[in-house]
mmCIF file of C-alpha atoms in Angstrom:
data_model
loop_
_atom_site.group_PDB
_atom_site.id
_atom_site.type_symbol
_atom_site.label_atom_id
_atom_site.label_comp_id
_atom_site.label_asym_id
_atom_site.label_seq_id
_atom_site.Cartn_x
_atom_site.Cartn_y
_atom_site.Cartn_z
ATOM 1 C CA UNK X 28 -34.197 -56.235 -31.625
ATOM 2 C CA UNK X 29 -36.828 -59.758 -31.212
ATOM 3 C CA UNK X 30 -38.038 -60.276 -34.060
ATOM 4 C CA UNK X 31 -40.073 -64.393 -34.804
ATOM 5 C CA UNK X 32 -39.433 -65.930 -38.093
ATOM 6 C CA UNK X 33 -43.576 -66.861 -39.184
ATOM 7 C CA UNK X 34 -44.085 -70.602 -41.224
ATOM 8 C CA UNK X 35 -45.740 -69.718 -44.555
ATOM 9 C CA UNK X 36 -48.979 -72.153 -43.183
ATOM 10 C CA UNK X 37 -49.141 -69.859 -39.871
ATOM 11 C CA UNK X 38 -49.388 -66.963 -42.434
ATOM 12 C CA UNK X 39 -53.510 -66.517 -41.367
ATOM 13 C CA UNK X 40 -52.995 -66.793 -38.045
ATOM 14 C CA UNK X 41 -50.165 -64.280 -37.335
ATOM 15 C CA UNK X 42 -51.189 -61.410 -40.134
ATOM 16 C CA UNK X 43 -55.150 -62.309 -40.524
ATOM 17 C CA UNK X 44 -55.969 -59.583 -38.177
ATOM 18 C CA UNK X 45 -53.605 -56.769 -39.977
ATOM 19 C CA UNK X 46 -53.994 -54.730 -42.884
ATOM 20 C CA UNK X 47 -50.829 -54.268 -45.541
ATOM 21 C CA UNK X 48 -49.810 -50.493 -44.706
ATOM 22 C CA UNK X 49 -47.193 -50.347 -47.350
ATOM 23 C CA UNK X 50 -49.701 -51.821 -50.419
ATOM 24 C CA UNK X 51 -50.152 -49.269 -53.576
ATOM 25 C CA UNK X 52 -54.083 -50.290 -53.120
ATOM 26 C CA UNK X 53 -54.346 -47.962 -50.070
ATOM 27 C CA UNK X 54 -51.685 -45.503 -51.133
ATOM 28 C CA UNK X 55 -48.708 -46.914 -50.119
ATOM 29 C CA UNK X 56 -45.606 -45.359 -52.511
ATOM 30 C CA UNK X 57 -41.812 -46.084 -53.366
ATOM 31 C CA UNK X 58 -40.334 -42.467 -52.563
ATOM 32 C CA UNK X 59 -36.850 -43.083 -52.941
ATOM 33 C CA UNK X 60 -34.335 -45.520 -53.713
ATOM 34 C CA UNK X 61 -30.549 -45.890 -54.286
ATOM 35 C CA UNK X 62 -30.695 -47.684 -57.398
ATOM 36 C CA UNK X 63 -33.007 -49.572 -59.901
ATOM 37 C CA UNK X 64 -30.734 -50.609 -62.768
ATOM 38 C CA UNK X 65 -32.494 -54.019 -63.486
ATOM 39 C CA UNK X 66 -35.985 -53.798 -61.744
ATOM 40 C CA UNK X 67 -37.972 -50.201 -60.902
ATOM 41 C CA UNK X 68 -38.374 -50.653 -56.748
ATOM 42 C CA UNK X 69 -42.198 -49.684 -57.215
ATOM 43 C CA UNK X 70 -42.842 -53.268 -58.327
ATOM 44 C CA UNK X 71 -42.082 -54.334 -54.584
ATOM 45 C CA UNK X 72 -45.756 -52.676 -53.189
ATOM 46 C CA UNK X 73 -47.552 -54.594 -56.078
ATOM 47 C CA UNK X 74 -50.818 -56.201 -55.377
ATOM 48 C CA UNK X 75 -50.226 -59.588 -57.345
ATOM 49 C CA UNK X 76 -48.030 -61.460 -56.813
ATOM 50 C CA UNK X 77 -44.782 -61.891 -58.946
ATOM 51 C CA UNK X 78 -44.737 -64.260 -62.031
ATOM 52 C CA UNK X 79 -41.925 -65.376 -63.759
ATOM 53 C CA UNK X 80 -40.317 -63.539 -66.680
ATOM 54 C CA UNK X 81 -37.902 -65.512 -67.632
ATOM 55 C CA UNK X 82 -35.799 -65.193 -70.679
ATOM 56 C CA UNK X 83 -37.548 -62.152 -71.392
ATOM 57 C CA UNK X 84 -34.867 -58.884 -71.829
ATOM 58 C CA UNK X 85 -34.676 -55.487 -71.881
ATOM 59 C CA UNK X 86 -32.274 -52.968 -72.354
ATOM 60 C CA UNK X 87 -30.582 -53.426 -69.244
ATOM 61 C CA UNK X 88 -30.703 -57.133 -68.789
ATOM 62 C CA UNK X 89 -32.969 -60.097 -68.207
ATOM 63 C CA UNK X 90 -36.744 -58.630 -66.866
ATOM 64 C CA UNK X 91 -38.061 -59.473 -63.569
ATOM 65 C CA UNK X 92 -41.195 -58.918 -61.359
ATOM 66 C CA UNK X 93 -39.859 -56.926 -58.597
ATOM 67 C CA UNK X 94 -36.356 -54.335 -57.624
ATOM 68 C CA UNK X 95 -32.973 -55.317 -58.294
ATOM 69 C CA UNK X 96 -30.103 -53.146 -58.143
ATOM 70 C CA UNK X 97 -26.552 -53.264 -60.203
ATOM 71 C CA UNK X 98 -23.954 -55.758 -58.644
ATOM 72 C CA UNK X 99 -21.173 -54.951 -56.564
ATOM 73 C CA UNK X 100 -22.384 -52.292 -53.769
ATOM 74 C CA UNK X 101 -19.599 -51.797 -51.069
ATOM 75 C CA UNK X 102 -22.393 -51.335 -48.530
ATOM 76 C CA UNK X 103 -25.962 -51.676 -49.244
ATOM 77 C CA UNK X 104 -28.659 -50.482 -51.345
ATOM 78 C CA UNK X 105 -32.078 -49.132 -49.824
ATOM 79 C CA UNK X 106 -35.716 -48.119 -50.852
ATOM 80 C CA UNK X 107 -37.696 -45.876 -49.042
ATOM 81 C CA UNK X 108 -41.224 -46.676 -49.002
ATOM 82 C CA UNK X 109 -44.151 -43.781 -47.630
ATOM 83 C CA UNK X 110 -47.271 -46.403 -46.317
ATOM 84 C CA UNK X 111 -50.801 -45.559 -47.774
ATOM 85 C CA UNK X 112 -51.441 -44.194 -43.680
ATOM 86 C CA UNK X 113 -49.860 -44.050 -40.661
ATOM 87 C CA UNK X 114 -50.080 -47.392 -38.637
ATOM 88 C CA UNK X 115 -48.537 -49.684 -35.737
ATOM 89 C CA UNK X 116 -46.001 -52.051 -37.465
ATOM 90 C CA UNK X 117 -45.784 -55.868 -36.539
ATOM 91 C CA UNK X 118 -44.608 -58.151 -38.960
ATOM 92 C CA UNK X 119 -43.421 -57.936 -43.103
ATOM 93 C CA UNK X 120 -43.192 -60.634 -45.726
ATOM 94 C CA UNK X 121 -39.710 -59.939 -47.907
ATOM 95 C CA UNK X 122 -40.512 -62.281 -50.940
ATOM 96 C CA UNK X 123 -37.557 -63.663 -53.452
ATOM 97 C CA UNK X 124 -39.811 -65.532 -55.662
ATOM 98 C CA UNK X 125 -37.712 -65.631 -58.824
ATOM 99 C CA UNK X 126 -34.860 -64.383 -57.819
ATOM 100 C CA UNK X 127 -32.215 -67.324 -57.764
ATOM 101 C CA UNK X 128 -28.860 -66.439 -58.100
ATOM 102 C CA UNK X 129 -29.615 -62.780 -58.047
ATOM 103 C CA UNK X 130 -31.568 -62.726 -55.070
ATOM 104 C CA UNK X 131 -30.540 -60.307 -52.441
ATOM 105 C CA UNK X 132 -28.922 -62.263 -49.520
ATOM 106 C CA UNK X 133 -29.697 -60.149 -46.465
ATOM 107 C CA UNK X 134 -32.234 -57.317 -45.682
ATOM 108 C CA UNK X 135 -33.058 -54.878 -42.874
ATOM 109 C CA UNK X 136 -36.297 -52.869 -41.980
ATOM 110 C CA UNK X 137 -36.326 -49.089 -40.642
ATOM 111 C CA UNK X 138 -39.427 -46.807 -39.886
ATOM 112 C CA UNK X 139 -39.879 -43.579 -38.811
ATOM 113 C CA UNK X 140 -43.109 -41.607 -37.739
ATOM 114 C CA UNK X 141 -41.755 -38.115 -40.520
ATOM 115 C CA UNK X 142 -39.470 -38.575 -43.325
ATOM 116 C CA UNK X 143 -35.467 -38.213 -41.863
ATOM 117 C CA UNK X 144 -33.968 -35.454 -43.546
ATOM 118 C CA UNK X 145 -30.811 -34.038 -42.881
ATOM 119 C CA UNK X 146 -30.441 -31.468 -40.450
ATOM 120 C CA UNK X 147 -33.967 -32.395 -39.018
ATOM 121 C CA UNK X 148 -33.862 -34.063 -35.545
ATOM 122 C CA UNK X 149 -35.969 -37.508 -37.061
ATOM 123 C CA UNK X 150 -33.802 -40.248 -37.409
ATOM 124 C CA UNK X 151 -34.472 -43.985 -38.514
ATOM 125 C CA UNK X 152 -35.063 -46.507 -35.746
ATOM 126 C CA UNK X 153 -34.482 -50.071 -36.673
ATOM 127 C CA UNK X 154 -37.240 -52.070 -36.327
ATOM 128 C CA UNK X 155 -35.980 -55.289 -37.951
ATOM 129 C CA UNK X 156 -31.977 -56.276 -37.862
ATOM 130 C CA UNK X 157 -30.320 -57.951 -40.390
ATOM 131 C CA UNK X 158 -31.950 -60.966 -41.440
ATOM 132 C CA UNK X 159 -30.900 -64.083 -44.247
ATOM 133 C CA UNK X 160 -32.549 -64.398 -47.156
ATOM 134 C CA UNK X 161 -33.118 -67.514 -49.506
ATOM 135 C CA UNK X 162 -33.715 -67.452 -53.292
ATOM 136 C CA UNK X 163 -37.048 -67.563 -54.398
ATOM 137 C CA UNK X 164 -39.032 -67.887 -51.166
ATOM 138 C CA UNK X 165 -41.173 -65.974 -48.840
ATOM 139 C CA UNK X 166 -39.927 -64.842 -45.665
ATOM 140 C CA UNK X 167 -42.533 -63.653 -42.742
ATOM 141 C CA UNK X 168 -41.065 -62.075 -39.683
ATOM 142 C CA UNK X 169 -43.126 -61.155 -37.324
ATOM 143 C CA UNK X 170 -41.893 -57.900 -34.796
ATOM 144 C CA UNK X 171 -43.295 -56.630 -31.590
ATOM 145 C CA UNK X 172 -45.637 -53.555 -32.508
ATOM 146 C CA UNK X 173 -43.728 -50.153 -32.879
ATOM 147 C CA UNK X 174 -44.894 -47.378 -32.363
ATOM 148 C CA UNK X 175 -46.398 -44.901 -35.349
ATOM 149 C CA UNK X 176 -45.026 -45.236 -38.637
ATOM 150 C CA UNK X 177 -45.450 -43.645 -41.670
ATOM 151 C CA UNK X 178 -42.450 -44.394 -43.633
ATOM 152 C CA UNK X 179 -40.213 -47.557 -43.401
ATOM 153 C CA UNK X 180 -36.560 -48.459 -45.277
ATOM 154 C CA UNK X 181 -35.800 -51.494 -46.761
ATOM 155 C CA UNK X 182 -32.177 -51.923 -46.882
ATOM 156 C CA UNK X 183 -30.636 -55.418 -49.299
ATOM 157 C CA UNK X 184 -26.711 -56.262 -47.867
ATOM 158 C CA UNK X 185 -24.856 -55.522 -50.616
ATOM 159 C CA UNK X 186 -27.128 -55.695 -53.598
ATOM 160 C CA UNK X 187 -29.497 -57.849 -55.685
ATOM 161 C CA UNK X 188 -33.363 -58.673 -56.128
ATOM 162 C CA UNK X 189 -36.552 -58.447 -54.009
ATOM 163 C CA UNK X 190 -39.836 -59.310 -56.020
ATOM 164 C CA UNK X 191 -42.356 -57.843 -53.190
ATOM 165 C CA UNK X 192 -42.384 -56.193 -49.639
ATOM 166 C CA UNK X 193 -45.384 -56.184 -47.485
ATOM 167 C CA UNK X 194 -45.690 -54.541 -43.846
ATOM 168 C CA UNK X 195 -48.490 -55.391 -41.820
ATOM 169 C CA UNK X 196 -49.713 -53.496 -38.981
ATOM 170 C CA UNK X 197 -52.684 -51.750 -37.968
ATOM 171 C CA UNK X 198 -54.339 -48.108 -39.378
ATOM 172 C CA UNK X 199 -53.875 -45.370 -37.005
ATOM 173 C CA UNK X 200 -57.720 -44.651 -37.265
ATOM 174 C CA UNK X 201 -58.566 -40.898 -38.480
ATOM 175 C CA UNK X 202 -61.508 -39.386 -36.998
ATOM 176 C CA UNK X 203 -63.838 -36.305 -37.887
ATOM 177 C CA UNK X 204 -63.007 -33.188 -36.075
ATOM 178 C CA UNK X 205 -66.101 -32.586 -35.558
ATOM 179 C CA UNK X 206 -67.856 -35.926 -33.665
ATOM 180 C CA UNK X 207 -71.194 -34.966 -34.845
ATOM 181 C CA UNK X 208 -69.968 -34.765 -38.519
ATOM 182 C CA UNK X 209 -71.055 -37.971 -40.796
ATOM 183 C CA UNK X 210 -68.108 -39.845 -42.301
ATOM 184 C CA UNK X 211 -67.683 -43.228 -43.228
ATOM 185 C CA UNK X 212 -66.993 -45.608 -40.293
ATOM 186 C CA UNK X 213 -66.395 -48.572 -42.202
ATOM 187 C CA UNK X 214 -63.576 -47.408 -44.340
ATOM 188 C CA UNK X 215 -60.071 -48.514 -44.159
ATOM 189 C CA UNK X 216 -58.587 -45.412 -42.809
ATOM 190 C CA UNK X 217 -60.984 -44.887 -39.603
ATOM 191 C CA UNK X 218 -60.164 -48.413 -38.660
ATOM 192 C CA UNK X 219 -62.891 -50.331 -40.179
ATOM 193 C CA UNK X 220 -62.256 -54.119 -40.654
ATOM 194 C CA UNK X 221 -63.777 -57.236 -42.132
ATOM 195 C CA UNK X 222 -63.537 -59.714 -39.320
ATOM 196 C CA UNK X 223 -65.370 -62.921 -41.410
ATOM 197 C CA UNK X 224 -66.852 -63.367 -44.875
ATOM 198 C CA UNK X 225 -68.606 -66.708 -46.322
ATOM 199 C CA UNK X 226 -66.506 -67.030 -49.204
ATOM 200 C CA UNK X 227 -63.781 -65.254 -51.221
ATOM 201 C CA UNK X 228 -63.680 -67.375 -54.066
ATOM 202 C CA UNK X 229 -62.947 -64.710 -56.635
ATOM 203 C CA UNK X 230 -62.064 -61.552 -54.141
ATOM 204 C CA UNK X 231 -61.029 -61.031 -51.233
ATOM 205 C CA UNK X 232 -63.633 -58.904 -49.072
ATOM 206 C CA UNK X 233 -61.174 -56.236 -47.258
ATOM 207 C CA UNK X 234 -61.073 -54.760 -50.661
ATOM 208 C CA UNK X 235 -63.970 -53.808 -49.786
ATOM 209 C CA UNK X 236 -63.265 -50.963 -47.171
ATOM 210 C CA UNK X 237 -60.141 -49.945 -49.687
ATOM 211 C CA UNK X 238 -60.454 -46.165 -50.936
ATOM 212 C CA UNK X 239 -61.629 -45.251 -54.259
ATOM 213 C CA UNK X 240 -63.379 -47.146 -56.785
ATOM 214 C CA UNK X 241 -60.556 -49.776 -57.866
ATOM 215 C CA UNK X 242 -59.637 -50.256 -61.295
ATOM 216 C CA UNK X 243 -61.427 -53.718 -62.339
ATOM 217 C CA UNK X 244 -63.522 -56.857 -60.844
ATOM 218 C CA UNK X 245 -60.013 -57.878 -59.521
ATOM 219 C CA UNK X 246 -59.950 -55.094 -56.545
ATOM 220 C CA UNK X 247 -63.785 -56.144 -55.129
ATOM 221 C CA UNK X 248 -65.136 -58.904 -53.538
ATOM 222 C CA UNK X 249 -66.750 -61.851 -55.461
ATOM 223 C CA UNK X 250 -68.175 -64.977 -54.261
ATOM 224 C CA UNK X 251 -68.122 -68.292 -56.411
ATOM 225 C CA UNK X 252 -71.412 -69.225 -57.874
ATOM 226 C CA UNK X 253 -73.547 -70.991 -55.799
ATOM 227 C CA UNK X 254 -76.626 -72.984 -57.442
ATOM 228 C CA UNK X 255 -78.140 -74.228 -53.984
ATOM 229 C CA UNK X 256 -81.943 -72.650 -52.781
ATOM 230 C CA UNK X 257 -81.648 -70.104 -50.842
ATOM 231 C CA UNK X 258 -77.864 -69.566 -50.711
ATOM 232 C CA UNK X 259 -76.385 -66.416 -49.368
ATOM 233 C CA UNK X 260 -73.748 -65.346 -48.964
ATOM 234 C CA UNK X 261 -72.404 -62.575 -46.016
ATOM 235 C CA UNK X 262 -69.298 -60.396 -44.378
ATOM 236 C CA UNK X 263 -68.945 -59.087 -41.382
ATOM 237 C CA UNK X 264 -67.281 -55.794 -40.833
ATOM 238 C CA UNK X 265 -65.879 -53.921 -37.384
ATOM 239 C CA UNK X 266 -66.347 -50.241 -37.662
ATOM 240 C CA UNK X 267 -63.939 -48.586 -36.427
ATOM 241 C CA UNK X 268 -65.574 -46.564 -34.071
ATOM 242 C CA UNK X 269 -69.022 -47.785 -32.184
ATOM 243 C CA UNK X 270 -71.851 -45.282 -34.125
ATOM 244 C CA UNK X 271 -75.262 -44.268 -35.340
ATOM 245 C CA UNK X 272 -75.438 -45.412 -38.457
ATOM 246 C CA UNK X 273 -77.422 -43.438 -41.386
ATOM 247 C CA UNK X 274 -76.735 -44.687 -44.514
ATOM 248 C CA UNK X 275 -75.243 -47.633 -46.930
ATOM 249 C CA UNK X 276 -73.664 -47.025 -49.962
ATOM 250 C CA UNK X 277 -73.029 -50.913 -51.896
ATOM 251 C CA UNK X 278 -71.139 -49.728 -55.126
ATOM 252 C CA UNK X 279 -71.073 -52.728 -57.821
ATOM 253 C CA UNK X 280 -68.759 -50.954 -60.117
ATOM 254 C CA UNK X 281 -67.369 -53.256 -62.796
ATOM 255 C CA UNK X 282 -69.372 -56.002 -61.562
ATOM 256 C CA UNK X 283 -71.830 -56.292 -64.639
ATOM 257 C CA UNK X 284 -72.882 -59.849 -65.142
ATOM 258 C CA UNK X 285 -72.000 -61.202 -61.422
ATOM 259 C CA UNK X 286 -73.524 -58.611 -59.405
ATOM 260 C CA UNK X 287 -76.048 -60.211 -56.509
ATOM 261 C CA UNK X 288 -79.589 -60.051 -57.215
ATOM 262 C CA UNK X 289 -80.326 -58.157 -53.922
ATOM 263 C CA UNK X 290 -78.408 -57.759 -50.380
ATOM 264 C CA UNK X 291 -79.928 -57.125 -46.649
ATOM 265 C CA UNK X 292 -77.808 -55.277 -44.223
ATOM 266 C CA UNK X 293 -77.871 -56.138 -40.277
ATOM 267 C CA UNK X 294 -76.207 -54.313 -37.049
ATOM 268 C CA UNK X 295 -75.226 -55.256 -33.254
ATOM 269 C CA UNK X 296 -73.457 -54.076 -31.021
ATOM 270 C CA UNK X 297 -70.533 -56.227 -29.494
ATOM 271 C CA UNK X 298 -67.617 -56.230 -27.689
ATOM 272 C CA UNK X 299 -66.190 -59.447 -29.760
ATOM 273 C CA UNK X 300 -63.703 -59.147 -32.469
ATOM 274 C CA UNK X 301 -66.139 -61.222 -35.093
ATOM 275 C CA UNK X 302 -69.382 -61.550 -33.436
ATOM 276 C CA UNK X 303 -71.341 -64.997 -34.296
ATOM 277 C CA UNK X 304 -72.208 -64.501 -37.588
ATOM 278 C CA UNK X 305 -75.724 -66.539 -36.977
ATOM 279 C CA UNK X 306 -76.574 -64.681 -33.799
ATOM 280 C CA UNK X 307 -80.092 -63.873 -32.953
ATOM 281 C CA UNK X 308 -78.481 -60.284 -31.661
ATOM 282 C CA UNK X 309 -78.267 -59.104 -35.246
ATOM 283 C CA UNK X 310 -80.881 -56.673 -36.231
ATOM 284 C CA UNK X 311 -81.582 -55.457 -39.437
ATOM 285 C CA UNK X 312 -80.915 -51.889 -40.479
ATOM 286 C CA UNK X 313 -82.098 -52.667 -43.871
ATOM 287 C CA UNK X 314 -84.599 -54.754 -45.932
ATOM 288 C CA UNK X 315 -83.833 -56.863 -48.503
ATOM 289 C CA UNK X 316 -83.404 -54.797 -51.486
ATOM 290 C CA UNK X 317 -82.451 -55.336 -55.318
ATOM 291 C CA UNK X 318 -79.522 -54.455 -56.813
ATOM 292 C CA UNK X 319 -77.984 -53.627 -60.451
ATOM 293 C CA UNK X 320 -75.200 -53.825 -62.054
ATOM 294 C CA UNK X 321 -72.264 -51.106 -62.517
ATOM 295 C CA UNK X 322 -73.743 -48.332 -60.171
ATOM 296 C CA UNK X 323 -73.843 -47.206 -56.486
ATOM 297 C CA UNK X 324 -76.808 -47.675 -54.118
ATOM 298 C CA UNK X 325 -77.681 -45.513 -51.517
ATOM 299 C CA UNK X 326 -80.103 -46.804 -48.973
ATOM 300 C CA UNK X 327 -81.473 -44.984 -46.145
ATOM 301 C CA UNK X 328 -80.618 -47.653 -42.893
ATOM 302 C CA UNK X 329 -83.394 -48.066 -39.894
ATOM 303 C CA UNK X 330 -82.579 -47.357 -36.108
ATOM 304 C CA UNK X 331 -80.419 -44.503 -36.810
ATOM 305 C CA UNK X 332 -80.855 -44.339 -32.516
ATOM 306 C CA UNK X 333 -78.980 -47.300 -32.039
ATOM 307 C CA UNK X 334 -75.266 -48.359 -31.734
ATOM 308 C CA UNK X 335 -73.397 -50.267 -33.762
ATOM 309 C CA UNK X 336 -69.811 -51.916 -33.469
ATOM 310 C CA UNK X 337 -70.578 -54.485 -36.967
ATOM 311 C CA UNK X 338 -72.051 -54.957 -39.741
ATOM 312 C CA UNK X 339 -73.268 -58.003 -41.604
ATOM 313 C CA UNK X 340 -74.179 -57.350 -45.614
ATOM 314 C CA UNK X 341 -75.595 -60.617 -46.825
ATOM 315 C CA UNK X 342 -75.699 -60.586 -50.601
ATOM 316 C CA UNK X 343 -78.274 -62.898 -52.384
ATOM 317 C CA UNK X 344 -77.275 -65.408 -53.904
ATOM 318 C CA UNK X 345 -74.051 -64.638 -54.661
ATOM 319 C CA UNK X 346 -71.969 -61.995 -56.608
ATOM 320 C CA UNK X 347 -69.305 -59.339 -56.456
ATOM 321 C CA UNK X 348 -69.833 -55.697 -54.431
ATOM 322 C CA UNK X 349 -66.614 -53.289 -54.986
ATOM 323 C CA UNK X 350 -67.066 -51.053 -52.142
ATOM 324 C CA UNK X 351 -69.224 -50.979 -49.238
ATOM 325 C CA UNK X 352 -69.727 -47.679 -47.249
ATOM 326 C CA UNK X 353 -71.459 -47.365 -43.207
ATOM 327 C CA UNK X 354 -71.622 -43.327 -43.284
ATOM 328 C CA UNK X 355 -73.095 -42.225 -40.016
ATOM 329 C CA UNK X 356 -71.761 -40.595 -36.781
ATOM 330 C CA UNK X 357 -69.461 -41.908 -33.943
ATOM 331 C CA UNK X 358 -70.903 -42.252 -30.565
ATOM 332 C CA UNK X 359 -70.820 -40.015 -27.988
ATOM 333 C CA UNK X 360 -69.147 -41.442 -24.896
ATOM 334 C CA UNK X 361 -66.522 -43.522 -27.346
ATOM 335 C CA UNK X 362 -65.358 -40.636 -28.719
ATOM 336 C CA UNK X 363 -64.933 -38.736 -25.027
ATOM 337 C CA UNK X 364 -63.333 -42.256 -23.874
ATOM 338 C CA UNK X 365 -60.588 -42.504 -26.883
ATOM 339 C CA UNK X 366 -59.598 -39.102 -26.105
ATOM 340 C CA UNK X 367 -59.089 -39.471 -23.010
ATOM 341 C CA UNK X 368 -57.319 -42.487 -23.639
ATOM 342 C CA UNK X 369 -55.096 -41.247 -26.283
ATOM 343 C CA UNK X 370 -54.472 -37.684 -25.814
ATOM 344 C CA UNK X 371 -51.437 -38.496 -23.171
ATOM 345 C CA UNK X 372 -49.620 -39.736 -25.734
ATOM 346 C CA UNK X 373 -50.690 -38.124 -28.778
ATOM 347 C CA UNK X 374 -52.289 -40.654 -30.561
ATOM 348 C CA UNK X 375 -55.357 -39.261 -31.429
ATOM 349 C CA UNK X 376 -55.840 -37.667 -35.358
ATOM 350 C CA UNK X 377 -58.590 -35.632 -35.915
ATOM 351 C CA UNK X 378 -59.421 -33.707 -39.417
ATOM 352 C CA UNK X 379 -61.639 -32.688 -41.362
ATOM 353 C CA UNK X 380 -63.639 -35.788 -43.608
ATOM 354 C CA UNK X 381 -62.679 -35.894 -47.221
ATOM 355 C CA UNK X 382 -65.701 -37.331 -49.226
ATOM 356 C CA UNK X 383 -64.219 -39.080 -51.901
ATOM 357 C CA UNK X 384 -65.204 -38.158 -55.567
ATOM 358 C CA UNK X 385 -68.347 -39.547 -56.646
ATOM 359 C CA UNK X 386 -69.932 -40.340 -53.180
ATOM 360 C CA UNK X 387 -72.653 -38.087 -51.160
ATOM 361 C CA UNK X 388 -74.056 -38.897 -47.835
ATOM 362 C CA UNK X 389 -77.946 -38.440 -47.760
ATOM 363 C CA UNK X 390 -79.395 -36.470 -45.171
ATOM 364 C CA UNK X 391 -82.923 -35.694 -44.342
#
């Protein structure tokens, strides 16, 4: 099995492009495990990173930010984690930060498509071998892609501590059964992707495609504050399908005293990954409009007859959105070409739309 071992400083340029399959934010779950005696295993999929507890107890021992199992395994323990959606698997970062002298000293990574039960014909397929590990560090390995995953196994030689596991990959996108059918072609599970942002000072802006309405400010995107005339501030997102787009829901949940003053919404269609974000092609779909704190907007967009691959919401002057939603329908001939494409191989997931709790799509 090839697998690369990433610098930390090449981090951006090997996983910028990918989306964490495994984190809890989209889903992603510890099912099961072979032990937990010092450290519950779900602590691996955390968003935040770990942070020291030392000298802090519990029952069973000294506390610590991640899974550790009970010394002295003859073989190996194992945790079995179910990613928040099926994807294409290239690379993980197996973190020790914190773990010195208890730190697990080797690790392995399996996947499979359908949980491996016994007596079922699925079995495991290793994906990354055995690989060392040094206390208290990040480790990024980076794997040729695989092919669809849904659940992968992280297995420690013979025992110890892991403060956080992250596989990145890419989101099997899931499509409408129906291609006429609305649906929201921005969001992270149909592929959608933010390709560049301005600034992401106090958020990071791919939480704004996650699912749901987060929890807090910390789970949305927020810009720093910006006291210059005229500033603005923008992302860019890849839909991930090419569509006729209908309508914009910009949710600013949580965001009560930092919420923009307004935001303007623009469209092209492009075959680059992150078209130029100052591009005369950009057209806008809609007007500058105000916005308020702690609520959703839903705007009506123009040129419903025209294809988009991207967005670009610009937010004035600055702020924090939570979620931002493109609901409209896929185009034609893409949808005809992908199945085409992927049929042969099976590839292609179709079902029926889910609209989340809380949201509508407006229709005339």
């Amino acid at each position: 099995m090839a697998y690369e071992v990433v610098p930390l400083e090449d981090f951006s340029k090997e996983f910028g492009s990918t989306t964490e399959l495994s984190s809890v934010s989209i889903g992603g779950q510890v099912v099961h495990v072979s032990d937990e005696f010092f450290a519950e295993a779900h602590q691996l999929l955390l968003v935040e990173p770990p942070v020291s507890l030392a000298k802090q107890y519990g029952p069973n021992g000294e506390l610590y930010s991640g899974w550790e199992t009970r010394r002295h395994n003859p073989t190996y323990d194992w945790c079995t984690i179910k990613l928040g959606t099926t994807g294409i698997i290239t690379g993980f970062d197996i973190d020790t930060t914190h773990f010195n002298g208890n730190e697990a000293p080797e690790a392995s990574v399996d996947a499979a498509y359908e949980f491996p039960n016994e007596g079922t014909a699925v079995r495991w397929k290793d994906i990354l071998p055995k690989v060392r590990l040094e206390p208290s560090r990040r480790h990024l390995y980076k794997i040729p892609a695989t092919g669809q995953a849904t659940y992968v196994r992280l297995r420690i030689y013979p025992d110890g501590g892991i403060a956080r596991f992250r596989v990145y990959g890419h989101v099997m996108p899931v499509f409408p059964a129906n291609p006429v059918e609305p649906f929201d072609l921005a969001h992270i599970f149909t592929g959608g992707k933010v390709v560049a942002t301005s600034d992401d000072h106090f958020g990071s802006s791919s939480n704004l495609l996650l699912p749901g309405r987060g929890k807090d400010m910390g789970d949305g995107w927020e810009t720093k504050r910006s006291y210059a005339k005229d500033h603005q501030d923008w992302v860019t997102i890849k839909l991930g399908a090419p569509g006729y787009l209908s309508t914009a829901v910009i949710d600013t949940i949580h965001f009560k005293g930092n919420f923009p003053e307004s935001c303007d919404i623009r469209g092209i269609y492009s075959q680059d990954i992150a078209p130029d974000a100052n591009s005369d092609d950009w057209k806008i779909i809609l007007s500058p409009v105000k916005l308020g704190p702690h609520r959703m907007h839903f705007f009506r967009l123009s040129s419903p007859c025209k294809q988009c691959t991207h967005v670009k919401v610009s937010i004035y002057p600055d702020g924090g959105i939570k979620r931002i939603r493109i609901i409209g329908t896929m185009a034609t001939k893409y949808e005809a070409d992908v199945t085409e494409i992927t049929q042969a191989d099976a590839t292609y997931q179709t079902t029926p739309i889910i609209v989340e709790e809380g949201w509508e799509i407006i229709e005339d």
